mmCIF file of C-alpha atoms in Angstrom:
data_model
loop_
_atom_site.group_PDB
_atom_site.id
_atom_site.type_symbol
_atom_site.label_atom_id
_atom_site.label_comp_id
_atom_site.label_asym_id
_atom_site.label_seq_id
_atom_site.Cartn_x
_atom_site.Cartn_y
_atom_site.Cartn_z
ATOM 1 C CA ASP X 254 29.927 47.124 93.735
ATOM 2 C CA GLU X 255 31.735 45.527 90.922
ATOM 3 C CA VAL X 256 32.437 48.767 89.003
ATOM 4 C CA ALA X 257 34.059 50.432 92.166
ATOM 5 C CA ALA X 258 36.150 47.369 92.638
ATOM 6 C CA GLU X 259 37.295 47.422 89.058
ATOM 7 C CA ASP X 260 37.997 51.143 89.235
ATOM 8 C CA GLN X 261 40.044 50.607 92.372
ATOM 9 C CA GLU X 262 42.023 47.812 90.803
ATOM 10 C CA THR X 263 42.798 49.998 87.787
ATOM 11 C CA ARG X 264 43.882 52.961 90.013
ATOM 12 C CA THR X 265 46.147 50.637 92.051
ATOM 13 C CA LYS X 266 47.779 49.315 88.887
ATOM 14 C CA ILE X 267 48.290 52.959 87.553
ATOM 15 C CA ALA X 268 49.717 54.064 90.966
ATOM 16 C CA PHE X 269 52.125 51.023 90.950
ATOM 17 C CA ASN X 270 53.146 51.908 87.368
ATOM 18 C CA LEU X 271 53.732 55.540 88.257
ATOM 19 C CA GLY X 272 55.711 54.358 91.402
ATOM 20 C CA GLU X 273 58.098 52.348 89.212
ATOM 21 C CA ALA X 274 58.468 55.274 86.758
ATOM 22 C CA LEU X 275 59.178 57.663 89.657
ATOM 23 C CA GLU X 276 61.478 55.267 91.382
ATOM 24 C CA ASP X 277 59.433 56.186 94.479
ATOM 25 C CA PRO X 278 61.639 55.212 97.430
ATOM 26 C CA SER X 279 58.686 54.777 99.890
ATOM 27 C CA PRO X 280 57.666 51.135 100.432
ATOM 28 C CA LEU X 281 53.939 51.884 99.738
ATOM 29 C CA PHE X 282 54.570 54.276 96.824
ATOM 30 C CA ASP X 283 53.103 57.143 98.840
ATOM 31 C CA LEU X 284 54.376 59.808 96.267
ATOM 32 C CA ALA X 285 53.024 57.593 93.327
ATOM 33 C CA ARG X 286 49.648 57.345 94.999
ATOM 34 C CA ALA X 287 49.483 61.142 95.477
ATOM 35 C CA VAL X 288 50.260 61.625 91.785
ATOM 36 C CA GLU X 289 47.638 59.061 90.758
ATOM 37 C CA GLU X 290 45.043 60.788 93.062
ATOM 38 C CA ALA X 291 45.878 64.279 91.482
ATOM 39 C CA LEU X 292 45.707 62.693 88.027
ATOM 40 C CA PHE X 293 42.320 61.046 88.844
ATOM 41 C CA ALA X 294 40.955 64.386 90.218
ATOM 42 C CA SER X 295 42.135 66.322 87.131
ATOM 43 C CA LYS X 296 40.969 63.802 84.476
ATOM 44 C CA GLY X 297 37.570 62.828 85.813
ATOM 45 C CA ARG X 298 36.086 60.465 88.279
ATOM 46 C CA ASP X 299 36.144 57.253 86.259
ATOM 47 C CA ALA X 300 39.093 54.898 86.095
ATOM 48 C CA ARG X 301 37.786 53.436 82.845
ATOM 49 C CA ASP X 302 37.870 56.854 81.120
ATOM 50 C CA PRO X 303 40.322 56.539 78.141
ATOM 51 C CA SER X 304 41.634 60.243 78.817
ATOM 52 C CA TYR X 305 42.563 59.174 82.377
ATOM 53 C CA ARG X 306 44.338 56.024 81.271
ATOM 54 C CA SER X 307 46.105 57.678 78.464
ATOM 55 C CA SER X 308 47.327 60.540 80.626
ATOM 56 C CA ALA X 309 48.589 57.999 83.206
ATOM 57 C CA ARG X 310 50.554 56.085 80.544
ATOM 58 C CA THR X 311 52.026 59.381 79.091
ATOM 59 C CA LEU X 312 52.963 60.568 82.558
ATOM 60 C CA ALA X 313 54.700 57.310 83.431
ATOM 61 C CA ALA X 314 56.603 57.121 80.071
ATOM 62 C CA ASN X 315 57.895 60.731 80.486
ATOM 63 C CA LEU X 316 58.824 60.160 84.146
ATOM 64 C CA ARG X 317 60.905 57.076 82.980
ATOM 65 C CA ARG X 318 62.591 59.064 80.174
ATOM 66 C CA ASN X 319 63.111 62.358 81.935
ATOM 67 C CA GLY X 320 65.452 62.125 84.951
ATOM 68 C CA THR X 321 65.382 65.737 85.608
ATOM 69 C CA LEU X 322 61.491 65.765 85.906
ATOM 70 C CA ARG X 323 61.625 62.653 88.007
ATOM 71 C CA LYS X 324 64.133 64.393 90.388
ATOM 72 C CA ARG X 325 61.964 67.489 90.621
ATOM 73 C CA VAL X 326 58.960 65.401 91.717
ATOM 74 C CA LEU X 327 61.031 63.326 94.227
ATOM 75 C CA ASP X 328 62.542 66.431 95.716
ATOM 76 C CA GLY X 329 59.131 68.018 96.197
ATOM 77 C CA GLU X 330 60.055 70.798 93.819
ATOM 78 C CA LEU X 331 57.114 69.902 91.710
ATOM 79 C CA SER X 332 53.876 68.818 93.475
ATOM 80 C CA PRO X 333 51.718 65.958 92.214
ATOM 81 C CA GLU X 334 48.988 68.365 91.106
ATOM 82 C CA ALA X 335 51.405 70.617 89.199
ATOM 83 C CA LEU X 336 52.932 67.477 87.567
ATOM 84 C CA CYS X 337 49.543 66.467 86.337
ATOM 85 C CA GLU X 338 48.843 69.828 84.694
ATOM 86 C CA LEU X 339 52.124 69.877 82.713
ATOM 87 C CA SER X 340 51.780 69.966 78.901
ATOM 88 C CA PRO X 341 53.579 67.316 76.768
ATOM 89 C CA ASP X 342 56.299 69.870 75.892
ATOM 90 C CA GLU X 343 56.912 70.520 79.619
ATOM 91 C CA LEU X 344 57.113 66.733 80.329
ATOM 92 C CA ALA X 345 59.634 66.174 77.489
ATOM 93 C CA THR X 346 63.384 65.642 78.068
ATOM 94 C CA ASP X 347 65.743 68.496 77.263
ATOM 95 C CA ASP X 348 66.871 66.594 74.178
ATOM 96 C CA MET X 349 63.364 66.200 72.938
ATOM 97 C CA LYS X 350 62.647 69.914 73.483
ATOM 98 C CA ARG X 351 65.723 70.712 71.369
ATOM 99 C CA LYS X 352 64.555 68.401 68.649
ATOM 100 C CA ARG X 353 61.084 70.023 68.697
ATOM 101 C CA GLU X 354 62.600 73.483 68.530
ATOM 102 C CA LYS X 355 64.730 72.413 65.450
ATOM 103 C CA MET X 356 61.688 70.898 63.772
ATOM 104 C CA GLU X 357 59.657 74.062 64.388
ATOM 105 C CA GLU X 358 62.491 76.218 63.020
ATOM 106 C CA ARG X 359 62.641 74.032 59.908
ATOM 107 C CA SER X 360 58.929 74.141 59.571
ATOM 108 C CA TYR X 361 58.954 77.961 59.888
ATOM 109 C CA LYS X 362 61.596 78.247 57.229
ATOM 110 C CA ARG X 363 59.518 76.217 54.843
ATOM 111 C CA ARG X 364 56.492 78.341 55.523
ATOM 112 C CA THR X 365 58.503 81.627 55.025
ATOM 113 C CA ARG X 366 58.466 82.607 51.389
ATOM 114 C CA THR X 367 61.816 82.706 49.625
ATOM 115 C CA THR X 368 60.348 85.302 47.199
ATOM 116 C CA SER X 369 60.319 88.055 49.882
ATOM 117 C CA ASP X 370 63.634 89.349 48.424
ATOM 118 C CA THR X 371 62.069 89.753 44.964
ATOM 119 C CA LEU X 372 58.889 91.529 46.040
ATOM 120 C CA THR X 373 57.940 94.754 44.067
ATOM 121 C CA ASP X 374 56.231 97.593 45.932
ATOM 122 C CA THR X 375 52.810 98.658 44.701
ATOM 123 C CA THR X 376 49.622 100.512 45.800
ATOM 124 C CA LYS X 377 47.388 98.694 43.191
ATOM 125 C CA TYR X 378 46.129 96.144 45.606
ATOM 126 C CA HIS X 379 43.911 96.476 48.603
ATOM 127 C CA CYS X 380 44.316 94.421 51.733
ATOM 128 C CA LYS X 381 41.093 92.949 53.069
ATOM 129 C CA GLU X 382 42.550 92.484 56.524
ATOM 130 C CA CYS X 383 43.699 96.066 57.426
ATOM 131 C CA ASP X 384 42.400 98.187 54.505
ATOM 132 C CA SER X 385 45.917 99.254 53.514
ATOM 133 C CA THR X 386 47.091 99.734 49.923
ATOM 134 C CA ASP X 387 50.718 99.609 50.915
ATOM 135 C CA CYS X 388 51.657 96.301 49.432
ATOM 136 C CA ALA X 389 54.229 94.299 47.476
ATOM 137 C CA TYR X 390 53.901 91.522 44.960
ATOM 138 C CA ALA X 391 55.853 88.710 43.473
ATOM 139 C CA ASP X 392 55.248 86.984 40.152
ATOM 140 C CA LEU X 393 54.327 83.342 40.681
ATOM 141 C CA LYS X 394 55.269 82.282 37.193
ATOM 142 C CA GLY X 395 57.495 79.157 37.610
ATOM 143 C CA HIS X 396 56.391 78.523 41.178
ATOM 144 C CA ARG X 397 54.184 75.488 41.153
ATOM 145 C CA ASP X 398 51.670 74.849 43.884
ATOM 146 C CA ILE X 399 52.217 71.053 44.402
ATOM 147 C CA ARG X 400 48.866 70.840 46.273
ATOM 148 C CA LYS X 401 47.170 71.435 42.876
ATOM 149 C CA ASN X 402 49.532 69.316 40.943
ATOM 150 C CA GLU X 403 47.508 68.520 37.823
ATOM 151 C CA THR X 404 44.579 67.464 39.957
ATOM 152 C CA TRP X 405 42.151 68.198 37.131
ATOM 153 C CA GLY X 406 44.257 66.580 34.455
ATOM 154 C CA SER X 407 45.543 69.889 33.069
ATOM 155 C CA ASN X 408 49.294 70.142 32.204
ATOM 156 C CA GLU X 409 49.274 73.903 32.023
ATOM 157 C CA SER X 410 50.131 75.903 35.112
ATOM 158 C CA ALA X 411 47.437 78.136 36.401
ATOM 159 C CA ASP X 412 50.005 80.347 38.087
ATOM 160 C CA ASP X 413 51.213 81.831 34.850
ATOM 161 C CA ALA X 414 48.877 84.801 35.345
ATOM 162 C CA ARG X 415 49.000 85.075 39.075
ATOM 163 C CA VAL X 416 50.873 87.127 41.672
ATOM 164 C CA MET X 417 51.338 86.757 45.384
ATOM 165 C CA VAL X 418 50.553 89.965 47.081
ATOM 166 C CA VAL X 419 51.823 90.791 50.672
ATOM 167 C CA CYS X 420 50.404 93.621 52.752
ATOM 168 C CA LYS X 421 53.290 95.579 54.141
ATOM 169 C CA GLU X 422 51.213 96.766 57.137
ATOM 170 C CA CYS X 423 49.697 93.523 58.430
ATOM 171 C CA ARG X 424 51.878 90.869 56.477
ATOM 172 C CA ALA X 425 48.640 89.221 55.138
ATOM 173 C CA GLU X 426 49.228 87.220 51.997
ATOM 174 C CA TRP X 427 46.863 86.390 49.083
ATOM 175 C CA ASN X 428 47.022 85.514 45.410
ATOM 176 C CA GLU X 429 45.592 87.673 42.631
ATOM 177 C CA THR X 430 44.998 87.088 39.015
ATOM 178 C CA VAL X 431 46.730 89.479 36.589
ATOM 179 C CA LEU X 432 44.505 90.392 33.643
#
């Protein structure tokens, strides 16, 4: 059967690639073949499946980069099955994990409102999330929403008569028009 032969050839190439990435000391890449079999079992039963091939490339690349991960697999601390179930974050090097943490921290700081220090307490607004009226608001005058940056050709800011309201109970945020 031609398809089965092609599948076997693909699987052999992937096992060889994983063996090189693992620096598998066995002459027949026994550990690499076990990793490939676990990967094949977890990603489907077709070597032509793009998900299987992509996962194999990702795994090989991370094993090449991450010496700690490679050592854990070679020492038997991490089984081939467990290796194939790791997320991209778990496969990453310690340096990459630190970079991702810093990026997430910067992203969080960008998402966090700087106006929280200038919020004014009020009970005039009603939270749709938790039904509370214990809220605080900040005037949005002078804070431009760059996502709406003159999309409709208007030079006037629509935020002149708007406030951002924050529920003090559930931390939900929404904008209100001030009449």
